[in-house]
PDB file of C-alpha atoms in Angstrom:
ATOM      1  CA  MET A 430      20.152  17.327  10.233  1.00 80.00           C
ATOM      2  CA  ILE A 431      17.169  15.354  11.523  1.00 88.00           C
ATOM      3  CA  SER A 432      17.308  11.825  12.882  1.00 89.00           C
ATOM      4  CA  ALA A 433      15.971   8.782  11.037  1.00 86.00           C
ATOM      5  CA  GLY A 434      13.225   8.461  13.643  1.00 88.00           C
ATOM      6  CA  THR A 435      11.999  12.021  13.122  1.00 92.00           C
ATOM      7  CA  PHE A 436      12.141  11.672   9.338  1.00 94.00           C
ATOM      8  CA  HIS A 437      10.242   8.390   9.659  1.00 91.00           C
ATOM      9  CA  VAL A 438       7.441  10.089  11.586  1.00 91.00           C
ATOM     10  CA  ILE A 439       7.171  12.833   8.954  1.00 94.00           C
ATOM     11  CA  SER A 440       7.203  10.473   5.976  1.00 95.00           C
ATOM     12  CA  THR A 441       4.818   8.047   7.684  1.00 94.00           C
ATOM     13  CA  GLU A 442       2.272  10.762   8.437  1.00 95.00           C
ATOM     14  CA  LEU A 443       2.471  11.948   4.836  1.00 96.00           C
ATOM     15  CA  THR A 444       2.038   8.399   3.528  1.00 96.00           C
ATOM     16  CA  ILE A 445      -0.876   7.562   5.807  1.00 96.00           C
ATOM     17  CA  GLY A 446      -2.608  10.877   5.164  1.00 97.00           C
ATOM     18  CA  MET A 447      -2.422  10.448   1.415  1.00 97.00           C
ATOM     19  CA  PHE A 448      -3.578   6.833   1.561  1.00 97.00           C
ATOM     20  CA  ALA A 449      -6.463   7.759   3.885  1.00 97.00           C
ATOM     21  CA  LEU A 450      -7.593  10.485   1.476  1.00 97.00           C
ATOM     22  CA  ALA A 451      -7.378   7.989  -1.382  1.00 97.00           C
ATOM     23  CA  GLY A 452      -9.435   5.500   0.629  1.00 97.00           C
ATOM     24  CA  VAL A 453     -12.265   7.968   1.194  1.00 97.00           C
ATOM     25  CA  ALA A 454     -12.232   8.966  -2.480  1.00 97.00           C
ATOM     26  CA  PHE A 455     -12.247   5.291  -3.597  1.00 96.00           C
ATOM     27  CA  LEU A 456     -15.186   4.671  -1.264  1.00 97.00           C
ATOM     28  CA  LEU A 457     -17.048   7.565  -2.901  1.00 96.00           C
ATOM     29  CA  CYS A 458     -16.178   6.072  -6.307  1.00 95.00           C
ATOM     30  CA  ALA A 459     -17.512   2.675  -5.223  1.00 95.00           C
ATOM     31  CA  ILE A 460     -20.847   4.049  -4.022  1.00 95.00           C
ATOM     32  CA  GLN A 461     -20.929   6.554  -6.909  1.00 92.00           C
ATOM     33  CA  LYS A 462     -21.668   9.510  -4.651  1.00 92.00           C
ATOM     34  CA  GLY A 463     -19.924  12.796  -4.112  1.00 89.00           C
ATOM     35  CA  PRO A 464     -18.283  15.317  -6.395  1.00 91.00           C
ATOM     36  CA  ILE A 465     -17.113  14.427  -9.875  1.00 91.00           C
ATOM     37  CA  SER A 466     -13.534  15.063  -8.712  1.00 92.00           C
ATOM     38  CA  ARG A 467     -13.591  11.881  -6.588  1.00 94.00           C
ATOM     39  CA  GLU A 468     -11.766   9.806  -9.243  1.00 94.00           C
ATOM     40  CA  PRO A 469      -8.841  12.201  -9.807  1.00 95.00           C
ATOM     41  CA  VAL A 470      -8.563  12.769  -6.058  1.00 96.00           C
ATOM     42  CA  ALA A 471      -8.424   9.014  -5.415  1.00 96.00           C
ATOM     43  CA  HIS A 472      -5.689   8.439  -7.977  1.00 96.00           C
ATOM     44  CA  TRP A 473      -3.579  11.524  -7.217  1.00 97.00           C
ATOM     45  CA  ALA A 474      -3.740  10.868  -3.473  1.00 98.00           C
ATOM     46  CA  LEU A 475      -2.776   7.233  -4.092  1.00 96.00           C
ATOM     47  CA  LEU A 476       0.170   8.406  -6.211  1.00 96.00           C
ATOM     48  CA  GLY A 477       1.241  10.840  -3.479  1.00 97.00           C
ATOM     49  CA  GLY A 478       1.099   8.095  -0.875  1.00 97.00           C
ATOM     50  CA  LEU A 479       2.988   5.771  -3.166  1.00 95.00           C
ATOM     51  CA  ILE A 480       5.758   8.334  -3.669  1.00 96.00           C
ATOM     52  CA  ALA A 481       6.071   8.829   0.099  1.00 96.00           C
ATOM     53  CA  THR A 482       6.047   5.087   0.896  1.00 94.00           C
ATOM     54  CA  PRO A 483       9.718   4.331   0.099  1.00 93.00           C
ATOM     55  CA  PHE A 484      10.826   7.210   2.320  1.00 95.00           C
ATOM     56  CA  ALA A 485       8.727   5.806   5.169  1.00 92.00           C
ATOM     57  CA  ILE A 486      10.093   2.288   4.664  1.00 88.00           C
ATOM     58  CA  ILE A 487      13.752   3.272   4.369  1.00 89.00           C
ATOM     59  CA  SER A 488      13.651   5.718   7.267  1.00 90.00           C
ATOM     60  CA  GLY A 489      11.785   3.138   9.349  1.00 86.00           C
ATOM     61  CA  VAL A 490      14.432   0.493   8.718  1.00 83.00           C
ATOM     62  CA  ASN A 491      17.143   3.041   9.583  1.00 86.00           C
ATOM     63  CA  ALA A 492      15.323   4.077  12.764  1.00 84.00           C
ATOM     64  CA  VAL A 493      15.208   0.535  14.169  1.00 80.00           C
ATOM     65  CA  PRO A 494      17.614   0.364  17.106  1.00 77.00           C
ATOM     66  CA  SER A 495      18.906  -3.126  16.194  1.00 73.00           C
ATOM     67  CA  GLU A 496      21.078  -4.209  13.271  1.00 64.00           C
ATOM     68  CA  GLY A 497      18.174  -5.287  11.076  1.00 63.00           C
ATOM     69  CA  ILE A 498      14.625  -6.477  10.922  1.00 68.00           C
ATOM     70  CA  ASP A 499      14.679  -9.059  13.695  1.00 76.00           C
ATOM     71  CA  ASN A 500      11.176  -8.408  15.036  1.00 80.00           C
ATOM     72  CA  PRO A 501       8.143 -10.184  13.509  1.00 84.00           C
ATOM     73  CA  ILE A 502       6.090  -6.978  13.661  1.00 84.00           C
ATOM     74  CA  LEU A 503       8.688  -5.161  11.535  1.00 83.00           C
ATOM     75  CA  ALA A 504       8.774  -8.017   9.029  1.00 83.00           C
ATOM     76  CA  ASN A 505       4.975  -7.923   8.770  1.00 84.00           C
ATOM     77  CA  LYS A 506       5.044  -4.148   8.334  1.00 86.00           C
ATOM     78  CA  LEU A 507       7.487  -4.488   5.453  1.00 84.00           C
ATOM     79  CA  LEU A 508       5.443  -7.267   3.846  1.00 84.00           C
ATOM     80  CA  LEU A 509       2.142  -5.387   4.142  1.00 87.00           C
ATOM     81  CA  SER A 510       3.510  -2.048   2.967  1.00 89.00           C
ATOM     82  CA  MET A 511       5.101  -3.653  -0.088  1.00 88.00           C
ATOM     83  CA  THR A 512       1.848  -5.489  -0.881  1.00 87.00           C
ATOM     84  CA  SER A 513      -0.071  -2.252  -0.560  1.00 91.00           C
ATOM     85  CA  ALA A 514       2.417  -0.453  -2.806  1.00 91.00           C
ATOM     86  CA  GLY A 515       2.136  -3.211  -5.418  1.00 89.00           C
ATOM     87  CA  LEU A 516      -1.648  -2.949  -5.481  1.00 89.00           C
ATOM     88  CA  ALA A 517      -1.399   0.846  -5.714  1.00 92.00           C
ATOM     89  CA  VAL A 518       0.943   0.603  -8.695  1.00 91.00           C
ATOM     90  CA  GLY A 519      -1.489  -1.804 -10.373  1.00 87.00           C
ATOM     91  CA  ILE A 520      -4.418   0.541  -9.793  1.00 90.00           C
ATOM     92  CA  LEU A 521      -2.524   3.534 -11.160  1.00 91.00           C
ATOM     93  CA  LEU A 522      -1.292   1.652 -14.233  1.00 86.00           C
ATOM     94  CA  ARG A 523      -4.776   0.355 -14.964  1.00 83.00           C
ATOM     95  CA  ARG A 524      -6.167   3.887 -14.760  1.00 83.00           C
ATOM     96  CA  LYS A 525      -3.355   5.292 -16.911  1.00 80.00           C
ATOM     97  CA  TRP A 526      -4.130   2.751 -19.608  1.00 77.00           C
ATOM     98  CA  GLY A 527      -7.763   3.787 -19.679  1.00 75.00           C
ATOM     99  CA  GLY A 528      -9.291   1.301 -17.269  1.00 74.00           C
ATOM    100  CA  GLU A 529     -12.773   2.087 -16.036  1.00 81.00           C
ATOM    101  CA  VAL A 530     -13.190   3.113 -12.413  1.00 87.00           C
ATOM    102  CA  ASP A 531     -15.794   0.528 -11.416  1.00 88.00           C
ATOM    103  CA  ILE A 532     -16.556  -1.264  -8.173  1.00 92.00           C
ATOM    104  CA  ARG A 533     -13.673  -3.722  -8.670  1.00 88.00           C
ATOM    105  CA  HIS A 534     -11.167  -0.936  -9.318  1.00 89.00           C
ATOM    106  CA  SER A 535     -12.387   0.999  -6.271  1.00 92.00           C
ATOM    107  CA  SER A 536     -12.363  -2.129  -4.098  1.00 92.00           C
ATOM    108  CA  ILE A 537      -8.751  -2.935  -4.960  1.00 90.00           C
ATOM    109  CA  GLY A 538      -7.861   0.681  -4.189  1.00 93.00           C
ATOM    110  CA  MET A 539      -9.543   0.384  -0.800  1.00 96.00           C
ATOM    111  CA  VAL A 540      -7.715  -2.908  -0.107  1.00 92.00           C
ATOM    112  CA  SER A 541      -4.422  -1.145  -0.837  1.00 93.00           C
ATOM    113  CA  VAL A 542      -5.389   1.626   1.569  1.00 96.00           C
ATOM    114  CA  GLY A 543      -6.488  -0.880   4.209  1.00 94.00           C
ATOM    115  CA  LEU A 544      -3.179  -2.734   4.048  1.00 91.00           C
ATOM    116  CA  MET A 545      -1.272   0.513   4.500  1.00 94.00           C
ATOM    117  CA  LEU A 546      -3.440   1.487   7.472  1.00 93.00           C
ATOM    118  CA  ILE A 547      -2.855  -1.940   9.041  1.00 90.00           C
ATOM    119  CA  THR A 548       0.861  -1.318   8.550  1.00 90.00           C
ATOM    120  CA  ALA A 549       0.512   1.975  10.435  1.00 89.00           C
ATOM    121  CA  GLY A 550      -1.364   0.247  13.231  1.00 88.00           C
ATOM    122  CA  MET A 551       1.451  -2.268  13.572  1.00 87.00           C
ATOM    123  CA  GLY A 552       3.891   0.623  13.807  1.00 85.00           C
ATOM    124  CA  GLY A 553       1.978   1.917  16.809  1.00 83.00           C
ATOM    125  CA  GLU A 554       2.139  -1.560  18.331  1.00 83.00           C
ATOM    126  CA  TYR A 555       5.903  -1.712  17.814  1.00 82.00           C
ATOM    127  CA  SER A 556       6.796   1.772  19.014  1.00 80.00           C
ATOM    128  CA  ARG A 557       4.187   2.506  21.705  1.00 82.00           C
ATOM    129  CA  SER A 558       2.682  -0.936  22.455  1.00 80.00           C
ATOM    130  CA  GLU A 559      -0.773   0.356  21.536  1.00 81.00           C
ATOM    131  CA  THR A 560      -2.938  -0.341  18.528  1.00 79.00           C
ATOM    132  CA  LEU A 561      -6.523  -0.720  17.399  1.00 77.00           C
ATOM    133  CA  LEU A 562      -5.633  -3.945  15.572  1.00 76.00           C
ATOM    134  CA  LEU A 563      -6.796  -6.288  18.298  1.00 73.00           C
ATOM    135  CA  PHE A 564      -7.484  -9.461  16.323  1.00 75.00           C
ATOM    136  CA  ILE A 565      -4.723  -9.363  13.718  1.00 74.00           C
ATOM    137  CA  PRO A 566      -1.848 -11.726  14.514  1.00 72.00           C
ATOM    138  CA  LYS A 567       1.260  -9.580  14.634  1.00 71.00           C
ATOM    139  CA  GLU A 568       3.792 -12.039  16.000  1.00 74.00           C
ATOM    140  CA  THR A 569       3.496 -14.517  13.100  1.00 77.00           C
ATOM    141  CA  VAL A 570       5.321 -13.674   9.888  1.00 76.00           C
ATOM    142  CA  MET A 571       3.577 -14.959   6.779  1.00 69.00           C
ATOM    143  CA  LEU A 572       6.318 -15.420   4.216  1.00 68.00           C
ATOM    144  CA  PHE A 573       5.977 -17.223   0.912  1.00 67.00           C
ATOM    145  CA  PRO A 574       8.415 -19.855  -0.181  1.00 74.00           C
ATOM    146  CA  ILE A 575      10.721 -18.698  -2.975  1.00 80.00           C
ATOM    147  CA  TRP A 576       8.935 -20.771  -5.633  1.00 84.00           C
ATOM    148  CA  ALA A 577       5.584 -19.111  -4.795  1.00 76.00           C
ATOM    149  CA  SER A 578       7.151 -15.656  -4.991  1.00 76.00           C
ATOM    150  CA  ILE A 579       8.604 -16.462  -8.423  1.00 83.00           C
ATOM    151  CA  VAL A 580       5.237 -17.747  -9.676  1.00 81.00           C
ATOM    152  CA  LEU A 581       3.497 -14.582  -8.456  1.00 75.00           C
ATOM    153  CA  LEU A 582       6.181 -12.383 -10.014  1.00 80.00           C
ATOM    154  CA  ILE A 583       5.794 -14.122 -13.393  1.00 86.00           C
ATOM    155  CA  LEU A 584       1.998 -13.890 -13.120  1.00 80.00           C
ATOM    156  CA  GLY A 585       2.201 -10.168 -12.317  1.00 76.00           C
ATOM    157  CA  ILE A 586       4.540  -9.468 -15.227  1.00 85.00           C
ATOM    158  CA  ALA A 587       2.240 -11.416 -17.567  1.00 81.00           C
ATOM    159  CA  ILE A 588      -0.825  -9.457 -16.425  1.00 75.00           C
ATOM    160  CA  VAL A 589       0.926  -6.101 -16.812  1.00 79.00           C
ATOM    161  CA  GLY A 590       2.249  -7.139 -20.235  1.00 81.00           C
ATOM    162  CA  LYS A 591      -1.199  -8.285 -21.387  1.00 78.00           C
ATOM    163  CA  SER A 592      -2.759  -5.037 -20.185  1.00 75.00           C
ATOM    164  CA  ALA A 593      -0.077  -2.965 -21.926  1.00 78.00           C
ATOM    165  CA  VAL A 594      -0.629  -4.782 -25.229  1.00 82.00           C
ATOM    166  CA  GLU A 595      -4.443  -4.476 -24.973  1.00 77.00           C
ATOM    167  CA  HIS A 596      -4.360  -0.780 -24.184  1.00 73.00           C
ATOM    168  CA  ARG A 597      -1.802   0.121 -26.817  1.00 74.00           C
ATOM    169  CA  SER A 598      -4.064  -0.749 -29.711  1.00 64.00           C
TER     170      SER A 598
END
């Protein structure tokens, strides 16, 4: 049996690799250059990264030497990875329902990828004290109040519901 730390490294590398591939493909979609397969590659790679994300999160939480998430960097990693996953789900649902892959769609895909790559950079800061994220505050945790989270949840459900109704007919 492998340790949580080893499994976290494996699942993290898979997640980051898939998201990075999706980012390059979304960039090609945005500039409308490259092979015609850029759109399917972007979406399938994003789906692969999205499937691997929960394994990376759960194994990362289990690999932390303390009892829980008591470090601001870990809290920020969780917040950013969940935000990235939410955007990825939105992109994939929009594409499934027949949404056009335009500059806005590609940009949101690249934002999702960027958030996941920032999360990976924070992981390097936490585990090895080295990162390329020099100007991003990592010791401040940006958490929403509960009322703001509820408003955003209701707004998200309304948008998904509206999209589902529009694309059904």
